[in-house]
DNA sequence: CCAAAAGTGTTTATAGTACACCCATGG
DNA sequence: CCATGGGTGTACTATAAACACTTTTGG
């Protein structure tokens, strides 16, 4: 039964953490403090411990290496190529995460000299097969954001309709008509009107919204979750 | 680095194989020939070897335990609860698979006394956390069949429009208007008309169709894959 | 003054849905 | 003869998409 009698195997998690600055998507990378790939950039992650699940490991390593916590996380793929790690056999569970960039002050931890955001289309070379992980996460992001109301987790708690629209436009690589977009979003009843902002930049004070989790629970409770809450 | 110096860890795959008999969904289970859970039913699967990826392991164990080969397979979740296996720490990569029931003559292999199909709503108790795996796979199936044209893999190579409709109705737990369903399917241009069957059962000879992989590749080549090829 | 975003409705096009009659087959 | 599925078209409804002008704000 015991695989370890046959060959050494380790299990790790890696997190593709997305951030959004209003214009482009960003990825959170760490500069590796140890070999292999010492000094190069990689996704935050690390080896799973005896007493934790993959999810717990992902959260812990994120916290240790970047200071990021209380974040949206979901598994999206297992990378199990035989020689994806030069040291020994390591199978990685890859996670996709969404962060409010403003929520976090990045720290450098144990295994990471420093953590930093990079624009998605200006990424440095990354270690292992992390490039593939990022590409796959990016490919899955639109579908995930279509099927679950989680895009909000990339925005501040209160956001303008314009910010929400830019997010969906960036993620889906398209543009939407401003009025049609607002109408669709409002028709979901999943946005709570938070009144008018007192802050503006070269424009009128925008109306702010927040995601109404209660309304979402009411809509989905006891029923099948809507397959496309934002029909965008 | 080496996790195995700290604790014993094994990696396994388990496959939730769906079949369809025209009326209900079925799941392929094996009767376990070894402990733990000897004599009880479980999903086909087994421990990953040194020289194989998760996908290869899933295909191999399926072949060894059930005789099923050349099947549609995709990862859908990693189950990593600390005590999901009573023996030691085992993390499982769960796969969802679609089989043409008629294609396979089930065999019993190494680790499996016998393999057998069960109706989804008449499953026996299953080992480990396989019940959770089946439930999650069943939950994900509609979404997967909406976003990829893989439902065909549950039907014979040539199928009638009625068979296709029953499949989608069963998977999605709903009913469709016969004429609207046929119109939508035909409008995708992904069905090749194979002419009239010479076999019928208490009804007119139905027109048969097959999935036109070539047309699908043409539609998706160089472009983004359609997010909803069958808008059903 | 200017650039940037905000507010606001209507019309047209497309897609979805509902619906009924007669026919062919095997038992 | 009867149960089962097959073939076929139209009208209605709902949703999506296209589209322009004026206002507020900060620099």
Short mmCIF file of C-alpha atoms (C1' of nucleotides) in Angstrom, two decimals:
data_model
loop_
_atom_site.label_atom_id
_atom_site.label_comp_id
_atom_site.label_asym_id
_atom_site.label_seq_id
_atom_site.Cartn_x
_atom_site.Cartn_y
_atom_site.Cartn_z
CA UNK A 1 0.00 0.00 0.00
CA UNK A 2 2.55 2.54 1.02
CA UNK A 3 3.70 4.44 -2.01
CA UNK A 4 6.60 5.87 -0.07
CA UNK A 5 8.21 2.49 0.15
CA UNK A 6 8.52 2.70 -3.61
CA UNK A 7 9.53 6.24 -4.36
CA UNK A 8 9.75 9.63 -2.72
CA UNK A 9 6.72 11.78 -3.38
CA UNK A 10 5.80 15.19 -2.10
CA UNK A 11 2.58 17.12 -2.41
CA UNK A 12 2.51 20.89 -2.67
CA UNK A 13 0.10 23.72 -3.32
CA UNK A 14 0.62 26.79 -5.49
CA UNK A 15 -1.62 29.83 -5.66
CA UNK A 16 -2.34 32.01 -8.66
CA UNK A 17 -3.52 35.15 -6.86
CA UNK A 18 -5.25 37.70 -9.07
CA UNK A 19 -5.48 41.38 -8.25
CA UNK A 20 -7.07 44.24 -10.18
CA UNK A 21 -6.05 47.88 -10.21
CA UNK A 22 -8.89 49.25 -12.29
CA UNK A 23 -7.13 48.69 -15.56
CA UNK A 24 -5.19 45.44 -15.67
CA UNK A 25 -5.05 42.13 -13.90
CA UNK A 26 -2.08 41.45 -11.66
CA UNK A 27 -0.50 38.29 -10.30
CA UNK A 28 1.16 37.93 -6.93
CA UNK A 29 4.66 36.44 -7.13
CA UNK A 30 7.41 35.82 -4.61
CA UNK A 31 11.13 35.95 -5.10
CA UNK A 32 12.47 32.60 -4.06
CA UNK A 33 14.83 32.64 -1.11
CA UNK A 34 15.92 29.02 -1.50
CA UNK A 35 16.97 26.63 -4.20
CA UNK A 36 15.87 25.48 -6.63
CA UNK A 37 15.35 28.62 -8.68
CA UNK A 38 16.77 30.75 -5.86
CA UNK A 39 16.40 34.41 -6.76
CA UNK A 40 13.84 33.70 -9.46
CA UNK A 41 10.11 34.46 -9.18
CA UNK A 42 7.47 31.88 -8.46
CA UNK A 43 3.92 31.45 -7.29
CA UNK A 44 3.39 31.44 -3.54
CA UNK A 45 2.98 27.90 -2.25
CA UNK A 46 4.71 25.09 -0.48
CA UNK A 47 4.68 21.53 0.78
CA UNK A 48 1.65 20.08 2.44
CA UNK A 49 1.95 19.09 6.07
CA UNK A 50 0.76 15.98 7.81
CA UNK A 51 -2.14 17.66 9.55
CA UNK A 52 -3.54 19.94 6.87
CA UNK A 53 -5.69 19.69 3.78
CA UNK A 54 -4.70 21.18 0.44
CA UNK A 55 -6.90 24.22 1.16
CA UNK A 56 -5.31 24.77 4.55
CA UNK A 57 -1.85 24.42 3.07
CA UNK A 58 -2.64 26.96 0.36
CA UNK A 59 -3.90 29.47 2.92
CA UNK A 60 -0.98 28.90 5.26
CA UNK A 61 1.72 29.23 2.63
CA UNK A 62 0.06 32.34 1.24
CA UNK A 63 0.02 33.87 4.70
CA UNK A 64 3.60 32.91 5.45
CA UNK A 65 5.04 34.05 2.17
CA UNK A 66 2.99 37.13 1.36
CA UNK A 67 0.94 38.15 4.40
CA UNK A 68 -2.25 37.69 2.41
CA UNK A 69 -5.11 36.17 4.39
CA UNK A 70 -8.87 35.76 4.28
CA UNK A 71 -8.94 35.44 0.57
CA UNK A 72 -11.14 33.67 -1.96
CA UNK A 73 -9.52 30.39 -2.98
CA UNK A 74 -10.49 27.49 -5.16
CA UNK A 75 -8.68 24.50 -6.58
CA UNK A 76 -8.45 24.47 -10.33
CA UNK A 77 -5.96 21.81 -11.43
CA UNK A 78 -3.45 19.21 -10.33
CA UNK A 79 -0.08 19.36 -12.03
CA UNK A 80 1.53 15.97 -11.87
CA UNK A 81 4.12 15.83 -14.62
CA UNK A 82 6.81 13.41 -13.58
CA UNK A 83 9.68 15.87 -13.85
CA UNK A 84 8.02 19.17 -13.06
CA UNK A 85 10.34 19.60 -10.06
CA UNK A 86 14.06 18.98 -10.63
CA UNK A 87 14.64 17.69 -7.11
CA UNK A 88 12.18 14.86 -6.80
CA UNK A 89 8.64 13.93 -7.65
CA UNK A 90 6.34 16.75 -6.52
CA UNK A 91 2.67 16.88 -7.38
CA UNK A 92 1.10 20.32 -7.06
CA UNK A 93 -2.48 21.26 -6.39
CA UNK A 94 -2.96 24.65 -8.03
CA UNK A 95 -5.35 27.19 -6.57
CA UNK A 96 -6.91 30.25 -8.09
CA UNK A 97 -7.37 33.16 -5.71
CA UNK A 98 -8.91 36.61 -5.89
CA UNK A 99 -7.56 39.41 -3.71
CA UNK A 100 -8.38 43.03 -2.99
CA UNK A 101 -5.00 44.52 -3.68
CA UNK A 102 -5.67 47.36 -1.26
CA UNK A 103 -6.37 44.95 1.61
CA UNK A 104 -2.85 43.67 1.88
CA UNK A 105 0.50 44.96 2.84
CA UNK A 106 2.84 42.42 1.33
CA UNK A 107 5.46 40.91 3.56
CA UNK A 108 8.44 38.72 2.90
CA UNK A 109 8.49 35.46 4.77
CA UNK A 110 10.32 32.22 5.33
CA UNK A 111 10.85 30.93 1.93
CA UNK A 112 10.34 34.15 0.04
CA UNK A 113 12.75 37.04 -0.14
CA UNK A 114 9.91 39.33 -1.16
CA UNK A 115 6.44 39.32 -2.61
CA UNK A 116 5.26 41.61 -5.37
CA UNK A 117 2.42 42.21 -7.82
CA UNK A 118 3.10 41.95 -11.54
CA UNK A 119 0.94 42.96 -14.43
CA UNK A 120 -0.31 39.86 -16.14
CA UNK A 121 1.19 40.79 -19.49
CA UNK A 122 4.52 41.83 -18.01
CA UNK A 123 5.37 38.78 -15.96
CA UNK A 124 9.00 37.87 -15.33
CA UNK A 125 10.14 34.31 -16.01
CA UNK A 126 8.75 32.05 -13.30
CA UNK A 127 10.02 28.84 -11.72
CA UNK A 128 8.86 25.25 -12.35
CA UNK A 129 5.73 24.98 -14.49
CA UNK A 130 4.23 28.05 -12.89
CA UNK A 131 3.84 29.71 -16.26
CA UNK A 132 1.41 26.95 -17.25
CA UNK A 133 -0.45 27.35 -13.98
CA UNK A 134 -0.88 31.06 -14.55
CA UNK A 135 -2.02 30.52 -18.13
CA UNK A 136 -4.59 27.94 -17.11
CA UNK A 137 -5.87 30.05 -14.22
CA UNK A 138 -6.24 33.01 -16.55
CA UNK A 139 -8.13 30.86 -19.00
CA UNK A 140 -10.52 29.61 -16.33
CA UNK A 141 -11.14 32.98 -14.72
CA UNK A 142 -13.93 34.19 -17.04
CA UNK A 143 -15.91 30.99 -16.59
CA UNK A 144 -15.51 31.12 -12.82
CA UNK A 145 -16.59 34.73 -12.67
CA UNK A 146 -19.56 33.98 -14.89
CA UNK A 147 -20.82 31.16 -12.75
CA UNK A 148 -20.20 32.62 -9.31
CA UNK A 149 -20.58 36.15 -7.98
CA UNK A 150 -16.97 36.45 -6.89
CA UNK A 151 -15.70 39.24 -9.08
CA UNK A 152 -16.41 41.60 -6.20
CA UNK A 153 -13.50 40.10 -4.36
CA UNK A 154 -11.17 41.87 -6.75
CA UNK A 155 -12.75 45.25 -5.99
CA UNK A 156 -13.02 47.31 -2.85
CA UNK A 157 -16.05 46.55 -0.73
CA UNK A 158 -17.83 49.54 -2.22
CA UNK A 159 -17.36 50.08 -5.92
CA UNK A 160 -18.80 52.15 -8.71
CA UNK A 161 -20.60 50.63 -11.66
CA UNK A 162 -17.73 51.81 -13.82
CA UNK A 163 -15.20 49.88 -11.78
CA UNK A 164 -17.30 46.75 -11.97
CA UNK A 165 -17.67 47.13 -15.71
CA UNK A 166 -13.95 47.59 -16.23
CA UNK A 167 -13.29 44.46 -14.26
CA UNK A 168 -15.60 42.34 -16.37
CA UNK A 169 -14.29 43.92 -19.54
CA UNK A 170 -10.72 43.16 -18.58
CA UNK A 171 -11.42 39.61 -17.52
CA UNK A 172 -13.51 38.80 -20.56
CA UNK A 173 -11.42 40.77 -23.01
CA UNK A 174 -14.33 42.68 -24.44
CA UNK A 175 -16.31 45.88 -23.98
CA UNK A 176 -19.86 46.43 -22.88
CA UNK A 177 -22.33 49.20 -23.40
CA UNK A 178 -22.43 51.21 -20.21
CA UNK A 179 -26.21 51.41 -19.96
CA UNK A 180 -26.84 47.80 -20.88
CA UNK A 181 -24.21 46.67 -18.39
CA UNK A 182 -25.69 48.67 -15.54
CA UNK A 183 -29.18 47.48 -16.38
CA UNK A 184 -28.15 43.83 -16.33
CA UNK A 185 -26.23 44.16 -13.09
CA UNK A 186 -29.10 45.97 -11.39
CA UNK A 187 -31.62 43.40 -12.59
CA UNK A 188 -29.82 40.70 -10.60
CA UNK A 189 -30.76 42.41 -7.32
CA UNK A 190 -27.40 41.26 -6.03
CA UNK A 191 -26.01 44.78 -5.74
CA UNK A 192 -26.83 46.88 -2.72
CA UNK A 193 -26.97 50.60 -3.38
CA UNK A 194 -24.59 52.29 -0.97
CA UNK A 195 -25.40 55.85 -1.98
CA UNK A 196 -23.27 58.46 -3.58
CA UNK A 197 -19.54 58.61 -3.06
CA UNK A 198 -17.98 61.80 -1.78
CA UNK A 199 -14.81 61.03 -3.65
CA UNK A 200 -14.38 61.50 -7.34
CA UNK A 201 -11.57 62.03 -9.78
CA UNK A 202 -12.24 64.38 -12.62
CA UNK A 203 -15.85 63.36 -12.85
CA UNK A 204 -19.21 63.37 -11.14
CA UNK A 205 -19.60 61.64 -7.80
CA UNK A 206 -20.47 58.07 -8.70
CA UNK A 207 -23.08 55.96 -7.01
CA UNK A 208 -21.46 53.14 -5.05
CA UNK A 209 -22.58 49.54 -4.71
CA UNK A 210 -21.68 46.53 -2.66
CA UNK A 211 -22.37 42.84 -3.20
CA UNK A 212 -25.48 41.83 -1.30
CA UNK A 213 -24.55 38.40 0.05
CA UNK A 214 -27.84 38.11 1.86
CA UNK A 215 -29.83 38.61 -1.32
CA UNK A 216 -27.62 36.06 -3.05
CA UNK A 217 -28.27 33.51 -0.33
CA UNK A 218 -32.00 34.16 -0.54
CA UNK A 219 -31.94 33.61 -4.28
CA UNK A 220 -30.00 30.39 -4.06
CA UNK A 221 -31.21 28.94 -0.79
CA UNK A 222 -32.81 25.57 -1.18
CA UNK A 223 -32.59 25.94 -4.92
CA UNK A 224 -30.01 25.24 -7.51
CA UNK A 225 -27.55 28.08 -7.72
CA UNK A 226 -28.10 30.26 -10.76
CA UNK A 227 -25.74 29.03 -13.40
CA UNK A 228 -25.04 32.52 -14.56
CA UNK A 229 -25.81 35.11 -11.90
CA UNK A 230 -24.42 37.90 -14.02
CA UNK A 231 -25.50 37.25 -17.49
CA UNK A 232 -22.51 39.12 -18.81
CA UNK B 1 12.37 19.49 1.26
CA UNK B 2 11.38 15.86 1.34
CA UNK B 3 7.95 15.54 2.83
CA UNK B 4 8.41 11.83 3.19
CA UNK B 5 11.02 12.31 5.83
CA UNK B 6 8.23 13.83 7.90
CA UNK B 7 5.23 11.63 7.33
CA UNK B 8 4.00 8.91 5.01
CA UNK B 9 1.91 10.26 2.18
CA UNK B 10 0.34 8.52 -0.77
CA UNK B 11 -1.35 9.94 -3.83
CA UNK B 12 -4.20 8.16 -5.54
CA UNK B 13 -6.74 8.68 -8.28
CA UNK B 14 -10.43 7.77 -8.25
CA UNK B 15 -12.77 7.85 -11.21
CA UNK B 16 -16.46 8.65 -11.23
CA UNK B 17 -17.44 6.99 -14.50
CA UNK B 18 -20.86 7.94 -15.81
CA UNK B 19 -22.88 5.79 -18.17
CA UNK B 20 -26.32 6.34 -19.68
CA UNK B 21 -28.85 3.73 -20.70
CA UNK B 22 -31.40 6.03 -22.31
CA UNK B 23 -33.26 6.63 -19.10
CA UNK B 24 -30.99 7.02 -16.10
CA UNK B 25 -27.40 7.81 -15.31
CA UNK B 26 -25.23 5.01 -14.05
CA UNK B 27 -21.97 4.87 -12.10
CA UNK B 28 -19.28 2.26 -12.50
CA UNK B 29 -18.23 0.68 -9.18
CA UNK B 30 -15.90 -2.14 -8.24
CA UNK B 31 -16.20 -4.59 -5.44
CA UNK B 32 -13.05 -4.29 -3.42
CA UNK B 33 -10.89 -7.39 -3.28
CA UNK B 34 -8.56 -6.08 -0.58
CA UNK B 35 -8.76 -4.29 2.70
CA UNK B 36 -9.71 -1.72 3.73
CA UNK B 37 -13.41 -2.04 2.92
CA UNK B 38 -12.84 -5.50 1.45
CA UNK B 39 -16.09 -6.71 -0.12
CA UNK B 40 -17.58 -3.25 -0.17
CA UNK B 41 -18.09 -1.16 -3.33
CA UNK B 42 -15.85 1.72 -4.33
CA UNK B 43 -14.87 3.88 -7.26
CA UNK B 44 -12.21 2.45 -9.54
CA UNK B 45 -8.83 3.95 -8.79
CA UNK B 46 -5.52 3.36 -7.14
CA UNK B 47 -2.14 4.61 -6.11
CA UNK B 48 -0.06 6.72 -8.42
CA UNK B 49 3.25 5.27 -9.61
CA UNK B 50 6.61 6.90 -9.86
CA UNK B 51 6.55 7.24 -13.62
CA UNK B 52 2.99 8.32 -14.32
CA UNK B 53 0.90 11.46 -14.11
CA UNK B 54 -2.47 11.58 -12.41
CA UNK B 55 -4.18 11.22 -15.78
CA UNK B 56 -2.12 8.17 -16.69
CA UNK B 57 -2.78 6.63 -13.30
CA UNK B 58 -6.51 7.16 -13.68
CA UNK B 59 -6.52 5.51 -17.10
CA UNK B 60 -4.35 2.62 -15.96
CA UNK B 61 -6.35 1.81 -12.85
CA UNK B 62 -9.59 2.04 -14.81
CA UNK B 63 -8.23 -0.40 -17.34
CA UNK B 64 -6.88 -2.79 -14.75
CA UNK B 65 -9.95 -2.82 -12.58
CA UNK B 66 -12.77 -2.59 -15.09
CA UNK B 67 -11.42 -3.14 -18.60
CA UNK B 68 -12.62 0.30 -19.62
CA UNK B 69 -10.24 2.16 -21.93
CA UNK B 70 -10.18 5.10 -24.33
CA UNK B 71 -12.60 7.08 -22.32
CA UNK B 72 -13.22 10.77 -21.73
CA UNK B 73 -11.57 11.82 -18.46
CA UNK B 74 -11.10 15.07 -16.63
CA UNK B 75 -9.92 16.04 -13.16
CA UNK B 76 -12.56 17.70 -11.05
CA UNK B 77 -11.37 17.86 -7.45
CA UNK B 78 -8.66 16.92 -4.99
CA UNK B 79 -9.84 15.27 -1.81
CA UNK B 80 -7.28 15.82 0.89
CA UNK B 81 -9.01 15.40 4.23
CA UNK B 82 -6.48 14.25 6.75
CA UNK B 83 -8.31 11.08 7.72
CA UNK B 84 -10.14 10.15 4.56
CA UNK B 85 -8.22 6.87 4.46
CA UNK B 86 -8.03 4.83 7.66
CA UNK B 87 -4.61 3.39 6.85
CA UNK B 88 -2.49 6.46 6.34
CA UNK B 89 -2.56 9.83 4.71
CA UNK B 90 -3.86 9.44 1.14
CA UNK B 91 -4.71 12.40 -1.07
CA UNK B 92 -6.95 11.55 -3.99
CA UNK B 93 -7.28 13.27 -7.34
CA UNK B 94 -10.85 12.63 -8.45
CA UNK B 95 -11.71 12.28 -12.13
CA UNK B 96 -14.98 12.52 -13.92
CA UNK B 97 -15.36 10.18 -16.87
CA UNK B 98 -17.98 9.55 -19.52
CA UNK B 99 -18.36 6.09 -21.02
CA UNK B 100 -20.42 4.45 -23.73
CA UNK B 101 -21.85 1.62 -21.70
CA UNK B 102 -22.15 -0.54 -24.78
CA UNK B 103 -18.45 -0.18 -25.59
CA UNK B 104 -17.23 -2.13 -22.62
CA UNK B 105 -17.34 -5.62 -21.37
CA UNK B 106 -16.53 -5.23 -17.72
CA UNK B 107 -13.80 -7.34 -16.29
CA UNK B 108 -12.59 -7.98 -12.80
CA UNK B 109 -8.96 -7.25 -12.17
CA UNK B 110 -6.22 -7.13 -9.62
CA UNK B 111 -7.68 -5.17 -6.85
CA UNK B 112 -11.31 -5.59 -7.79
CA UNK B 113 -13.38 -8.70 -7.38
CA UNK B 114 -15.86 -7.38 -9.94
CA UNK B 115 -16.98 -4.25 -11.65
CA UNK B 116 -20.60 -3.28 -12.16
CA UNK B 117 -22.85 -0.42 -13.19
CA UNK B 118 -25.29 1.02 -10.67
CA UNK B 119 -28.13 3.41 -11.18
CA UNK B 120 -27.20 6.73 -9.70
CA UNK B 121 -30.18 6.79 -7.36
CA UNK B 122 -29.73 3.19 -6.26
CA UNK B 123 -26.10 3.20 -5.25
CA UNK B 124 -24.87 0.81 -2.57
CA UNK B 125 -22.81 2.20 0.30
CA UNK B 126 -19.34 3.03 -1.00
CA UNK B 127 -15.92 3.07 0.63
CA UNK B 128 -13.89 6.05 1.85
CA UNK B 129 -15.32 9.44 0.88
CA UNK B 130 -16.42 8.12 -2.49
CA UNK B 131 -19.98 9.16 -1.81
CA UNK B 132 -18.82 12.78 -1.70
CA UNK B 133 -16.88 12.31 -4.90
CA UNK B 134 -19.91 10.95 -6.70
CA UNK B 135 -22.09 13.76 -5.38
CA UNK B 136 -19.66 16.44 -6.50
CA UNK B 137 -19.15 14.86 -9.91
CA UNK B 138 -22.90 14.68 -10.40
CA UNK B 139 -23.19 18.33 -9.43
CA UNK B 140 -20.51 19.36 -11.91
CA UNK B 141 -21.77 17.26 -14.78
CA UNK B 142 -24.38 19.71 -16.15
CA UNK B 143 -21.89 22.55 -16.24
CA UNK B 144 -19.28 20.41 -17.96
CA UNK B 145 -21.76 19.21 -20.55
CA UNK B 146 -22.93 22.76 -21.16
CA UNK B 147 -19.46 24.10 -21.79
CA UNK B 148 -18.02 21.24 -23.82
CA UNK B 149 -19.57 19.02 -26.45
CA UNK B 150 -18.86 15.79 -24.63
CA UNK B 151 -22.35 14.50 -23.94
CA UNK B 152 -21.98 12.37 -27.07
CA UNK B 153 -19.53 10.24 -25.23
CA UNK B 154 -22.37 8.82 -23.21
CA UNK B 155 -24.28 7.80 -26.34
CA UNK B 156 -23.49 5.41 -29.15
CA UNK B 157 -21.57 6.92 -32.01
CA UNK B 158 -24.79 7.34 -33.94
CA UNK B 159 -27.76 8.50 -31.98
CA UNK B 160 -31.25 9.77 -32.56
CA UNK B 161 -32.35 13.24 -31.60
CA UNK B 162 -34.61 11.65 -29.02
CA UNK B 163 -31.72 9.88 -27.33
CA UNK B 164 -29.73 13.10 -27.21
CA UNK B 165 -32.66 14.96 -25.73
CA UNK B 166 -33.23 12.34 -23.06
CA UNK B 167 -29.59 12.57 -22.09
CA UNK B 168 -29.70 16.32 -21.63
CA UNK B 169 -33.01 16.10 -19.83
CA UNK B 170 -31.66 13.51 -17.42
CA UNK B 171 -28.44 15.35 -16.75
CA UNK B 172 -30.10 18.72 -16.28
CA UNK B 173 -33.17 17.39 -14.49
CA UNK B 174 -35.63 19.13 -16.74
CA UNK B 175 -37.62 18.63 -19.94
CA UNK B 176 -37.36 20.32 -23.30
CA UNK B 177 -39.76 20.85 -26.11
CA UNK B 178 -38.92 18.33 -28.77
CA UNK B 179 -39.00 20.75 -31.70
CA UNK B 180 -37.13 23.52 -29.94
CA UNK B 181 -34.48 21.08 -28.78
CA UNK B 182 -33.91 19.71 -32.27
CA UNK B 183 -33.77 23.21 -33.73
CA UNK B 184 -31.15 24.36 -31.25
CA UNK B 185 -29.01 21.29 -31.72
CA UNK B 186 -29.17 21.55 -35.48
CA UNK B 187 -28.30 25.24 -35.41
CA UNK B 188 -24.92 24.42 -33.85
CA UNK B 189 -23.85 22.63 -37.04
CA UNK B 190 -22.01 20.22 -34.77
CA UNK B 191 -24.23 17.29 -35.63
CA UNK B 192 -23.59 15.31 -38.77
CA UNK B 193 -26.67 13.79 -40.33
CA UNK B 194 -26.05 10.07 -40.72
CA UNK B 195 -29.29 9.28 -42.47
CA UNK B 196 -32.18 7.12 -41.42
CA UNK B 197 -31.75 4.18 -39.12
CA UNK B 198 -33.05 0.78 -40.19
CA UNK B 199 -33.69 -0.11 -36.60
CA UNK B 200 -36.63 1.11 -34.66
CA UNK B 201 -38.61 0.01 -31.65
CA UNK B 202 -42.31 0.61 -31.76
CA UNK B 203 -41.88 3.79 -33.75
CA UNK B 204 -40.82 5.29 -37.05
CA UNK B 205 -37.24 4.88 -38.22
CA UNK B 206 -35.45 7.81 -36.64
CA UNK B 207 -32.85 9.95 -38.32
CA UNK B 208 -29.42 9.37 -36.80
CA UNK B 209 -26.71 11.88 -36.03
CA UNK B 210 -23.10 11.84 -34.98
CA UNK B 211 -20.94 14.50 -33.41
CA UNK B 212 -18.98 16.31 -36.10
CA UNK B 213 -15.58 16.80 -34.48
CA UNK B 214 -14.23 18.38 -37.61
CA UNK B 215 -16.88 21.07 -37.62
CA UNK B 216 -16.25 21.66 -33.95
CA UNK B 217 -12.55 22.15 -34.56
CA UNK B 218 -13.28 24.54 -37.42
CA UNK B 219 -15.56 26.58 -35.19
CA UNK B 220 -13.07 26.79 -32.37
CA UNK B 221 -9.77 26.80 -34.22
CA UNK B 222 -7.75 29.91 -33.61
CA UNK B 223 -10.65 31.35 -31.70
CA UNK B 224 -11.86 31.15 -28.18
CA UNK B 225 -13.90 28.02 -27.68
CA UNK B 226 -17.62 28.70 -27.53
CA UNK B 227 -18.55 28.97 -23.91
CA UNK B 228 -21.81 27.23 -24.49
CA UNK B 229 -21.76 25.12 -27.65
CA UNK B 230 -25.21 23.71 -26.91
CA UNK B 231 -27.25 26.50 -25.60
CA UNK B 232 -29.41 24.05 -23.71
"C1'" DC C 1 -11.72 75.07 -20.42
"C1'" DC C 2 -11.09 70.27 -20.71
"C1'" DA C 3 -10.97 65.37 -19.86
"C1'" DA C 4 -13.26 61.76 -17.63
"C1'" DA C 5 -16.96 59.50 -15.89
"C1'" DA C 6 -22.13 59.77 -14.58
"C1'" DG C 7 -27.05 59.85 -15.40
"C1'" DT C 8 -30.89 58.66 -18.27
"C1'" DG C 9 -34.90 55.64 -22.44
"C1'" DT C 10 -36.17 53.96 -26.61
"C1'" DT C 11 -35.97 51.14 -30.62
"C1'" DT C 12 -34.55 47.10 -33.09
"C1'" DA C 13 -32.89 42.54 -33.57
"C1'" DT C 14 -32.28 38.09 -31.87
"C1'" DA C 15 -33.34 34.22 -29.25
"C1'" DG C 16 -36.48 31.58 -26.40
"C1'" DT C 17 -40.85 29.46 -25.62
"C1'" DA C 18 -45.25 27.57 -26.37
"C1'" DC C 19 -47.97 24.87 -29.03
"C1'" DA C 20 -50.84 20.47 -32.58
"C1'" DC C 21 -51.43 17.46 -36.09
"C1'" DC C 22 -50.57 13.36 -38.60
"C1'" DC C 23 -47.29 9.30 -39.67
"C1'" DA C 24 -44.53 4.86 -39.24
"C1'" DT C 25 -43.29 0.94 -36.67
"C1'" DG C 26 -43.40 -3.39 -33.83
"C1'" DG C 27 -45.84 -6.02 -30.81
"C1'" DC D 1 -55.22 -1.44 -32.43
"C1'" DC D 2 -52.13 0.81 -29.63
"C1'" DA D 3 -48.08 2.73 -27.57
"C1'" DT D 4 -44.03 5.02 -28.74
"C1'" DG D 5 -41.42 8.05 -31.02
"C1'" DG D 6 -40.89 10.80 -35.64
"C1'" DG D 7 -41.53 14.70 -38.65
"C1'" DT D 8 -42.85 19.49 -39.37
"C1'" DG D 9 -43.87 25.57 -38.72
"C1'" DT D 10 -45.74 29.62 -36.63
"C1'" DA D 11 -46.90 33.18 -33.34
"C1'" DC D 12 -45.67 35.29 -29.12
"C1'" DT D 13 -42.60 36.87 -25.55
"C1'" DA D 14 -38.42 38.05 -23.44
"C1'" DT D 15 -33.90 39.35 -23.63
"C1'" DA D 16 -29.95 41.50 -25.86
"C1'" DA D 17 -27.94 45.12 -28.41
"C1'" DA D 18 -27.43 49.52 -30.41
"C1'" DC D 19 -27.51 54.15 -29.70
"C1'" DA D 20 -26.69 60.41 -27.84
"C1'" DC D 21 -26.99 64.08 -25.17
"C1'" DT D 22 -26.27 66.64 -21.06
"C1'" DT D 23 -24.13 67.09 -16.31
"C1'" DT D 24 -20.61 67.11 -12.64
"C1'" DT D 25 -16.08 67.19 -11.07
"C1'" DG D 26 -10.96 68.21 -10.41
"C1'" DG D 27 -7.12 69.90 -12.39
#
